[in-house]
Short mmCIF file of C-alpha atoms in Angstrom, two decimals:
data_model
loop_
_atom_site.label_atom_id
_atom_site.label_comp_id
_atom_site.label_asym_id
_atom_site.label_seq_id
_atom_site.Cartn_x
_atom_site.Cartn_y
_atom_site.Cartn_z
CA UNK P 1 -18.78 -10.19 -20.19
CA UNK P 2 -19.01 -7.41 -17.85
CA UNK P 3 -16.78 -4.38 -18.49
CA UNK P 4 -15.00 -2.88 -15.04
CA UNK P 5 -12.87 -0.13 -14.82
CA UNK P 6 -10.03 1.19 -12.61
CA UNK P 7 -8.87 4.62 -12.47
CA UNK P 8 -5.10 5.67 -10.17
CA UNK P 9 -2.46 7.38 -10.80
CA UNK P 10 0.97 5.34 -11.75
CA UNK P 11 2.19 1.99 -11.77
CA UNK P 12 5.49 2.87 -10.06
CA UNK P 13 6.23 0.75 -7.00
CA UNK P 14 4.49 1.15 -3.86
CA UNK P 15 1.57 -1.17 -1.58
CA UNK P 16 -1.44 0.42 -3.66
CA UNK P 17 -0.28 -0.15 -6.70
CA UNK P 18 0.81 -3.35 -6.06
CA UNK P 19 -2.55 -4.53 -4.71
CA UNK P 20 -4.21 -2.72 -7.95
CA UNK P 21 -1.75 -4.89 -10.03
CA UNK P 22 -2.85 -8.57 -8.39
CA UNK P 23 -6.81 -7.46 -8.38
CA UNK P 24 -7.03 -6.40 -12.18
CA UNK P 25 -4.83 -9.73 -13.48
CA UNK P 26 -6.96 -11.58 -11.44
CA UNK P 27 -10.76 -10.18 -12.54
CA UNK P 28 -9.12 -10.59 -15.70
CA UNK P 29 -8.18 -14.01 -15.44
CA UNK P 30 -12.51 -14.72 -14.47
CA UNK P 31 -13.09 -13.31 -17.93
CA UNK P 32 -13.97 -9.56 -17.14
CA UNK P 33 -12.89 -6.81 -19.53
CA UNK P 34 -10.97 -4.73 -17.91
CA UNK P 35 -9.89 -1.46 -18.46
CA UNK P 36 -7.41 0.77 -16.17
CA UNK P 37 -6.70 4.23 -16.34
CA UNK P 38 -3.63 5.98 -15.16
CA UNK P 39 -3.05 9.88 -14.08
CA UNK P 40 0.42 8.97 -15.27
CA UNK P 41 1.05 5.82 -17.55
CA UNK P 42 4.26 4.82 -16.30
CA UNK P 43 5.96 2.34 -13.57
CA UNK P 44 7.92 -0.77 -12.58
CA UNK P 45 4.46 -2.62 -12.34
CA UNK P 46 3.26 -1.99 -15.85
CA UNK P 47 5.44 -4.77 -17.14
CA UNK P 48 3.44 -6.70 -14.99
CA UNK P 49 -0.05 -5.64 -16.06
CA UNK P 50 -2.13 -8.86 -18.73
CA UNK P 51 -1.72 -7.47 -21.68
CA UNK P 52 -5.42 -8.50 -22.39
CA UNK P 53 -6.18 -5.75 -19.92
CA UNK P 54 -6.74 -2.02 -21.51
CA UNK P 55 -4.47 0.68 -20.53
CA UNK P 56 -5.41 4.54 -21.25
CA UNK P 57 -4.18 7.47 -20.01
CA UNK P 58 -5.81 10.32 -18.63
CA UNK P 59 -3.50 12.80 -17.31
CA UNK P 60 -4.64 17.06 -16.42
CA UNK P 61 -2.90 19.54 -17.65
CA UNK P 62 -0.61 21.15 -14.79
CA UNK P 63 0.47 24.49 -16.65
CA UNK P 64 0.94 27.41 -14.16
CA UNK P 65 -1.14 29.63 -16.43
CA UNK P 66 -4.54 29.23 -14.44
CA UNK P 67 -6.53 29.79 -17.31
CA UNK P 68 -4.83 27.51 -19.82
CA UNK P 69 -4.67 24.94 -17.37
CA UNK P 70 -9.06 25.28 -16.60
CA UNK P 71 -9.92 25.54 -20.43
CA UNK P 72 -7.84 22.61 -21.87
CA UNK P 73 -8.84 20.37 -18.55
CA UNK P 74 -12.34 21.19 -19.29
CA UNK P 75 -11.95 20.19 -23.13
CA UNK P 76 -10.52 16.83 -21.68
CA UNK P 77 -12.94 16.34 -19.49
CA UNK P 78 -15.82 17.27 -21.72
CA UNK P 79 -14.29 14.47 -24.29
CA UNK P 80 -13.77 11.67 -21.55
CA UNK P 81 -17.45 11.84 -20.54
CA UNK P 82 -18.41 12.14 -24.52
CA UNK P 83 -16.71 8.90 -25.18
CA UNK P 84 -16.94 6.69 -21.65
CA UNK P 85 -20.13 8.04 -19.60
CA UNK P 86 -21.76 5.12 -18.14
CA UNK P 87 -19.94 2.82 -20.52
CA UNK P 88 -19.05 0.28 -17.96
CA UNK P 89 -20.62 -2.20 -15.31
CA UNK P 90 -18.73 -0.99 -12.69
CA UNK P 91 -16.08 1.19 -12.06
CA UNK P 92 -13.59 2.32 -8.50
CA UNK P 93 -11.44 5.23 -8.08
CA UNK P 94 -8.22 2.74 -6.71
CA UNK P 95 -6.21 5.96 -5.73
CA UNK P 96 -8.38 7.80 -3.40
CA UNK P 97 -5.53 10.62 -3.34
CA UNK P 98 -6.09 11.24 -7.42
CA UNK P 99 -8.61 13.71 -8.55
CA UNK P 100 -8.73 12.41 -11.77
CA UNK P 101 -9.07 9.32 -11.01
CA UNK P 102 -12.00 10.26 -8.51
CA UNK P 103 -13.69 12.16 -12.00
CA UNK P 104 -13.04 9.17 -14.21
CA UNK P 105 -14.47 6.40 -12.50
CA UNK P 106 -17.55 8.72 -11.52
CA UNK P 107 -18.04 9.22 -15.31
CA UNK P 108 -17.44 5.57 -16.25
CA UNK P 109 -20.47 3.73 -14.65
CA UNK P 110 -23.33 4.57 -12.24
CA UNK P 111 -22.14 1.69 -10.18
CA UNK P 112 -18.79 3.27 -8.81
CA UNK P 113 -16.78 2.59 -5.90
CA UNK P 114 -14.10 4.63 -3.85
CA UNK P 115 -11.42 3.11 -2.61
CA UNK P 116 -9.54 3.98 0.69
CA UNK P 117 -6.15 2.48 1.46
CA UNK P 118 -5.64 4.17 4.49
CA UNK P 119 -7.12 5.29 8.06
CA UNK P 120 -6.78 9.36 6.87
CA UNK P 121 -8.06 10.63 10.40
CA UNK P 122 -4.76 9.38 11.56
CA UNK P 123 -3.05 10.13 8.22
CA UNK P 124 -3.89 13.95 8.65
CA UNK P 125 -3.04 13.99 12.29
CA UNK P 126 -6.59 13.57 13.89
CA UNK P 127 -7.70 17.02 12.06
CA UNK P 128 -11.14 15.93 11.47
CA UNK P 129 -11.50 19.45 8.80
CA UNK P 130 -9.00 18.25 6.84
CA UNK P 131 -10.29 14.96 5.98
CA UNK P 132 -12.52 16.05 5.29
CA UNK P 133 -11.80 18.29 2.37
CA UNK P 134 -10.16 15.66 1.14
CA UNK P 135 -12.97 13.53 0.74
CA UNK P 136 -15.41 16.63 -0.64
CA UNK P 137 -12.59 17.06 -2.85
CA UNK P 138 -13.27 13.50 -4.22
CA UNK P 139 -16.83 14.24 -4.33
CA UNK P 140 -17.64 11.14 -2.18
CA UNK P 141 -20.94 11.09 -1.85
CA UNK P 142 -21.18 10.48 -5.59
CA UNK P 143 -20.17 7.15 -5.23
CA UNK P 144 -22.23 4.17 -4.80
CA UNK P 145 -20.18 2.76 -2.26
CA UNK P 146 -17.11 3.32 -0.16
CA UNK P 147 -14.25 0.41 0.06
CA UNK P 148 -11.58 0.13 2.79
CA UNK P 149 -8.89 -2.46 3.22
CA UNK P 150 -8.78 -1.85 6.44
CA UNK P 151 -11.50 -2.46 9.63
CA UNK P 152 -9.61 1.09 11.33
CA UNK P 153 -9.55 3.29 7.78
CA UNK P 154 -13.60 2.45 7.75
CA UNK P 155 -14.06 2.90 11.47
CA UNK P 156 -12.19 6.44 11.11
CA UNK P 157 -14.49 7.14 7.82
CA UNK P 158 -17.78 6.71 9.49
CA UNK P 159 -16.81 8.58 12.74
CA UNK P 160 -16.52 11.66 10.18
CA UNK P 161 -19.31 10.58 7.92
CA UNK P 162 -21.64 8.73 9.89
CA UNK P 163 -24.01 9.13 7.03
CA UNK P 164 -21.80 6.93 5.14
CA UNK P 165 -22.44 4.13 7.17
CA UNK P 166 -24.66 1.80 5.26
CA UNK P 167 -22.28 2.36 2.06
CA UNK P 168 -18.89 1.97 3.33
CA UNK P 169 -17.03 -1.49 3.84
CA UNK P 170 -14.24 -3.54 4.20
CA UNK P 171 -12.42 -5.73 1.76
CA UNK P 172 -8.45 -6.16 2.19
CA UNK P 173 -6.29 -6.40 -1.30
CA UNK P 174 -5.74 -10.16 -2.67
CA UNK P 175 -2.33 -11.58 -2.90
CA UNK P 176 -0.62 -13.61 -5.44
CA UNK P 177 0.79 -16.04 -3.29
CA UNK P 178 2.18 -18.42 -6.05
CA UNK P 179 4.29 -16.02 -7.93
CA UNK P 180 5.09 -14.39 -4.65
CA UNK P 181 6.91 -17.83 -3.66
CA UNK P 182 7.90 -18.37 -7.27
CA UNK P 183 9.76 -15.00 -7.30
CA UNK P 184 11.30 -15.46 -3.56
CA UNK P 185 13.63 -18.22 -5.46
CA UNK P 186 15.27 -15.65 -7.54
CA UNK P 187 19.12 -15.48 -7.27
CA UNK P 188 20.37 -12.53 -5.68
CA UNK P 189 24.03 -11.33 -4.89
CA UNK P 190 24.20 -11.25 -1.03
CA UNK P 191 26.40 -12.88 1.68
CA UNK P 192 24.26 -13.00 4.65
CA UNK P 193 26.55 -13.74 7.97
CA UNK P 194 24.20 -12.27 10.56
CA UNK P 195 20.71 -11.85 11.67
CA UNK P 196 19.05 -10.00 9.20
CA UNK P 197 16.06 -7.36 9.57
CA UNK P 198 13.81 -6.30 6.54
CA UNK P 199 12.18 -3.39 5.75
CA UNK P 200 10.55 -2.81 2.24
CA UNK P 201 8.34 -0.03 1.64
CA UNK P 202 8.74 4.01 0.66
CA UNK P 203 11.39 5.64 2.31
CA UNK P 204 9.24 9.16 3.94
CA UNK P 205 9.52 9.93 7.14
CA UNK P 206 5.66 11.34 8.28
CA UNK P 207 4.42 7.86 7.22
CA UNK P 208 6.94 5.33 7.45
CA UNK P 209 9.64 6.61 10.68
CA UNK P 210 12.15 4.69 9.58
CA UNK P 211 14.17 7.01 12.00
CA UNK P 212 12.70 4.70 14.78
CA UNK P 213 14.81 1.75 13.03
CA UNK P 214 18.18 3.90 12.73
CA UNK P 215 17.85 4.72 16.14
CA UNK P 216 17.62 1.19 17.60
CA UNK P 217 20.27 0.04 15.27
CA UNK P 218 22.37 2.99 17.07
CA UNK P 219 21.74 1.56 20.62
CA UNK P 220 21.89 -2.50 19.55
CA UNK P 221 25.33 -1.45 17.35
CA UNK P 222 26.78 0.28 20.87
CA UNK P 223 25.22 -3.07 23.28
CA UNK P 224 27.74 -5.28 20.28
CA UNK P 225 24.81 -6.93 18.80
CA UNK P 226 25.67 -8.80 15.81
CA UNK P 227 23.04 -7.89 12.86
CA UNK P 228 22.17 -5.95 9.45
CA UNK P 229 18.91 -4.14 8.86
CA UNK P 230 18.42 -4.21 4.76
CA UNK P 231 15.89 -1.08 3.76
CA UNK P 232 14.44 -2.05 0.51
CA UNK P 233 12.60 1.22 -1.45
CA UNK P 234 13.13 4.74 -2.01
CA UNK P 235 11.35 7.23 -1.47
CA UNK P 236 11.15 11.60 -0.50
CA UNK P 237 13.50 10.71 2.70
CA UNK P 238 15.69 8.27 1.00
CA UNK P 239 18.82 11.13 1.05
CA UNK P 240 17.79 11.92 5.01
CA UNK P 241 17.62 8.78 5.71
CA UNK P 242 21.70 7.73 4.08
CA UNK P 243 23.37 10.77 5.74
CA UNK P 244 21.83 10.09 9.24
CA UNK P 245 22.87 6.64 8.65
CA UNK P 246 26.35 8.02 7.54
CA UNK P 247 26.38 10.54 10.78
CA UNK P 248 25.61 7.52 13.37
CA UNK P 249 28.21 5.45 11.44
CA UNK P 250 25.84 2.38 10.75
CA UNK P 251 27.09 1.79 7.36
CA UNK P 252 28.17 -1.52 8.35
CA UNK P 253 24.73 -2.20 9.72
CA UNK P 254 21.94 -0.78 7.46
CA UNK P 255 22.14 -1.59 4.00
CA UNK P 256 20.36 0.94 1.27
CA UNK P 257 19.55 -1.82 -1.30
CA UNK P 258 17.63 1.05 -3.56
CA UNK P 259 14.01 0.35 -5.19
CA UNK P 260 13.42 -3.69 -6.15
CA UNK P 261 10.49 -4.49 -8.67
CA UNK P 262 11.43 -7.99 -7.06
CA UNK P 263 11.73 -7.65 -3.20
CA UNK P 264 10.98 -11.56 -2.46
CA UNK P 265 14.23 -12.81 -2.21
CA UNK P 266 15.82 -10.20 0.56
CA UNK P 267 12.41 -11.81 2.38
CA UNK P 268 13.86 -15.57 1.66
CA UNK P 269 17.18 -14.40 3.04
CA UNK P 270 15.57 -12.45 6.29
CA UNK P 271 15.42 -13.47 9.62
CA UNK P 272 12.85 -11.04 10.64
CA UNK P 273 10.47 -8.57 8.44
CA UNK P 274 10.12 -4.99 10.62
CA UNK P 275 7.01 -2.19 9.95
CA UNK P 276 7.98 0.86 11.93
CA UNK P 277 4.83 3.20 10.27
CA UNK P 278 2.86 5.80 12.00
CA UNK P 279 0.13 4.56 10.14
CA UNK P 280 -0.86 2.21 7.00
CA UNK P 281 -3.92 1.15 4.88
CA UNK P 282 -4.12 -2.79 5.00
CA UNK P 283 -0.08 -3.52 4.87
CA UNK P 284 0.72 -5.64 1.86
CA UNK P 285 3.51 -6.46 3.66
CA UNK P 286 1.84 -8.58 6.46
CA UNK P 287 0.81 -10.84 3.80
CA UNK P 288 3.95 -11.22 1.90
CA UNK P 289 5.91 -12.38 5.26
CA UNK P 290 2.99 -14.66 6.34
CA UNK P 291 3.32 -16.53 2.79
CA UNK P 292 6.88 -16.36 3.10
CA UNK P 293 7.09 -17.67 6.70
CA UNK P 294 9.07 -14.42 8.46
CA UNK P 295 8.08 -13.51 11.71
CA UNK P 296 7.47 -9.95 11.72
CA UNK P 297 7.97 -6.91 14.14
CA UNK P 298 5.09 -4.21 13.71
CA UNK P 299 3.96 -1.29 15.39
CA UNK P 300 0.69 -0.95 16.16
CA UNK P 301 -0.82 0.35 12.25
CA UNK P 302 -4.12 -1.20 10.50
CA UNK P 303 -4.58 -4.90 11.36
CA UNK P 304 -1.86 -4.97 13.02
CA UNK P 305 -3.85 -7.61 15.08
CA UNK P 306 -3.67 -10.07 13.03
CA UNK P 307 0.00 -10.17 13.44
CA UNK P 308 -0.69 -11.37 17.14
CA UNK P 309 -2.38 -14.75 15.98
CA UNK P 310 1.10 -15.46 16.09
CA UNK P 311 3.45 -14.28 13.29
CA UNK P 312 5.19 -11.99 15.27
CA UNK P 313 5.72 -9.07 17.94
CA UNK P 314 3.84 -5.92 18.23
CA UNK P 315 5.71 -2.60 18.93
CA UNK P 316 4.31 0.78 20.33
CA UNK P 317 5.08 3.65 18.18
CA UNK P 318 8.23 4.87 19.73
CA UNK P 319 11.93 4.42 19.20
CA UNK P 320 12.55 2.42 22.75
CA UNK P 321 9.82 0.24 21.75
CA UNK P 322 10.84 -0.70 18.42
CA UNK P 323 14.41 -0.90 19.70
CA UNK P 324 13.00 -3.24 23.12
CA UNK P 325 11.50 -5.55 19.96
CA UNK P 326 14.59 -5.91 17.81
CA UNK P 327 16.60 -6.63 20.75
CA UNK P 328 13.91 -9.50 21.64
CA UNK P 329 14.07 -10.65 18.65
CA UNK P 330 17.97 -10.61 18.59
CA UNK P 331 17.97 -12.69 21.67
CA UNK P 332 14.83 -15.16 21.56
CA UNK P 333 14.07 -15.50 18.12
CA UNK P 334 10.45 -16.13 17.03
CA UNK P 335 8.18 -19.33 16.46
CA UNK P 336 6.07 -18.52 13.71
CA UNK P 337 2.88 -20.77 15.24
CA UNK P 338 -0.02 -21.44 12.49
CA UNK P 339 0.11 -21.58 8.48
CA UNK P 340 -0.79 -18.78 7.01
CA UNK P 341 -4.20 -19.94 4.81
CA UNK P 342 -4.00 -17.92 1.36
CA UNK P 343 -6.25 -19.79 -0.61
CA UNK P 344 -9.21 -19.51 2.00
CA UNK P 345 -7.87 -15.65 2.16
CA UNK P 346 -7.91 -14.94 -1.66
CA UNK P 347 -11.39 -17.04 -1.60
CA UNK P 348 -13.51 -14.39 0.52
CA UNK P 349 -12.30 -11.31 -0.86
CA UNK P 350 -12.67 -12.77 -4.29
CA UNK P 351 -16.48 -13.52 -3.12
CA UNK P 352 -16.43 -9.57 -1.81
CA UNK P 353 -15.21 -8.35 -4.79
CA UNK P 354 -17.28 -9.81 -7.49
CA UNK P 355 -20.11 -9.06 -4.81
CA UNK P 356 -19.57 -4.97 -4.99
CA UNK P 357 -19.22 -4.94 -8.72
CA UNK P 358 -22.63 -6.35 -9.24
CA UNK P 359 -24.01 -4.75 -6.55
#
């Protein structure tokens, strides 16, 4: 039985975590021991880890005393690689943005991976210097190969590391499309009387512009369109967010439903599923409204062509265009037009995945 390993930082709720959640139950289930390591060992998701799977924590000290902090990291460090150096068959860093989690799975086997979740030229704003720290930072040439969920993240990779090339590739995050429909049938407390937009995700602004939503609900609200837009997650903006809502008085039109560990059932209940980002890794999201059958409004973020093979309507990233796609939506209404396949999905990456770890 081959021994893999997964190093990120929490369990709390979010798209990566989520992903890392569905991969590790599933490796586990085709009899690899697993083991996952967390910066912090805590979130809604660890409920939802096997319990046949490992958890360990491996958290740095963060004491403001710069020389307390280096000597007892070092000691931790020093007994991590004493007790787990090249003790497993393969291992990924899952949270590209976690240092630790970078040094872990480096220790843990020779056959490492890095895993990117986003496209970070356009996640730091097309300053090619900066992603670039943040990569040395993760000491990515160390790794044996680089893993994107996305086509864009990898094409934005390689047009900073060209060297990279013939190490990085793509593999989008399974989905657990069973429980995803079993857990759509929950019972929930909501009178739906109007059309309904979705949007579930982390509530901060530089990502996610959830501003763009608030300001089309402004205009459609003023034209006497009848609808609710129900914001699902929580997040840095979440306050920002409530008192512009407050300001605009659109309390009787957006909804702050707070964080869900079970979102599924505001998707049963939706009319449309909306993705107003700047940018995204792979969006988890896509998959969870092509399972559940919701059309979706997107702007244009990773993959977002897939979308167009008709499950829904592409925005541009502004506020007129997101507001131009609601209203269409208010007015025509969507076909979805094909079946979303998630066997044949979950198939191929399964046949990538087991491919990189014995690579």
């Amino acid at each position: 039985m081959k021994k893999i390993l997964f190093a990120a930082y929490s369990l709390d709720i979010g798209g990566i975590e989520k992903a890392l959640v569905t991969l590790v139950n599933e490796l586990q289930k085709r009899k690899y021991e697993i083991t996952l390591v967390l910066e912090k060992k805590q979130g809604i998701f660890l409920k939802e880890i096997n319990p046949k799977i490992h958890i360990i924590e491996y958290s740095p000290n963060e004491s403001r005393n710069r020389l307390k902090r280096k000597i007892i990291n070092g000691i931790k460090r020093i007994k991590f690689i004493l007790q787990y150096k090249n003790k497993f068959d393969f291992s990924a860093c899952f949270a590209t943005y976690s240092n630790s989690a970078s040094f872990v799975s480096r220790t843990a086997s020779k056959n490492s991976c890095l895993w990117g979740h986003a496209d970070y030229l356009t996640l730091f704003e097309n300053q090619e210097e900066k992603v670039k720290r943040f990569f040395e930072e993760k000491k990515y040439k160390q790794f044996k190969q680089v893993v994107f969920v996305s086509q864009e993240g990898k094409e934005s990779f390689i047009k900073i590391f060209p060297e990279m090339k013939e190490k990085t590739i793509v593999c989008n995050n399974l989905i657990d499309t069973q429980k995803i429909k079993e857990m759509a049938e929950e019972k929930i407390d909501f009178k739906k009387d109007v059309f309904t937009f979705l949007n579930v995700g982390r509530h901060d602004e530089k990502q996610k512009k959830l501003t763009r939503i608030i300001e089309a609900a402004k205009q459609l609200k003023e034209e006497n369109y009848q609808f609710k837009v129900l914001f699902v997650g929580d997040g840095p903006d979440n306050t920002m967010y409530k008192e512009l809502v407050k300001k605009e008085r659109l309390e009787d039109v957006i909804l702050f439903l707070g964080k869900k560990q079970n979102p599924y059932p505001y998707f049963k209940i939706a009319d449309c599923v909306i993705l107003s980002s700047d940018y995204e890794g792979y969006p988890v999201v896509f998959l969870e409204s092509f399972i559940l059958n919701k059309p979706i409004i997107t702007t244009k973020v990773s993959d977002y062509k897939e979308v167009e093979q008709g499950y829904g309507i592409l925005a541009e990233k502004t506020e007129k265009d997101v507001y131009d796609k609601m209203k269409q939506m208010l007015e025509e209404g969507f076909k979805i037009q094909k079946q979303f396949d998630s066997k044949k999905y979950n198939e191929e990456i399964i046949k990538k995945i087991e491919k990189i770890i014995v690579t």
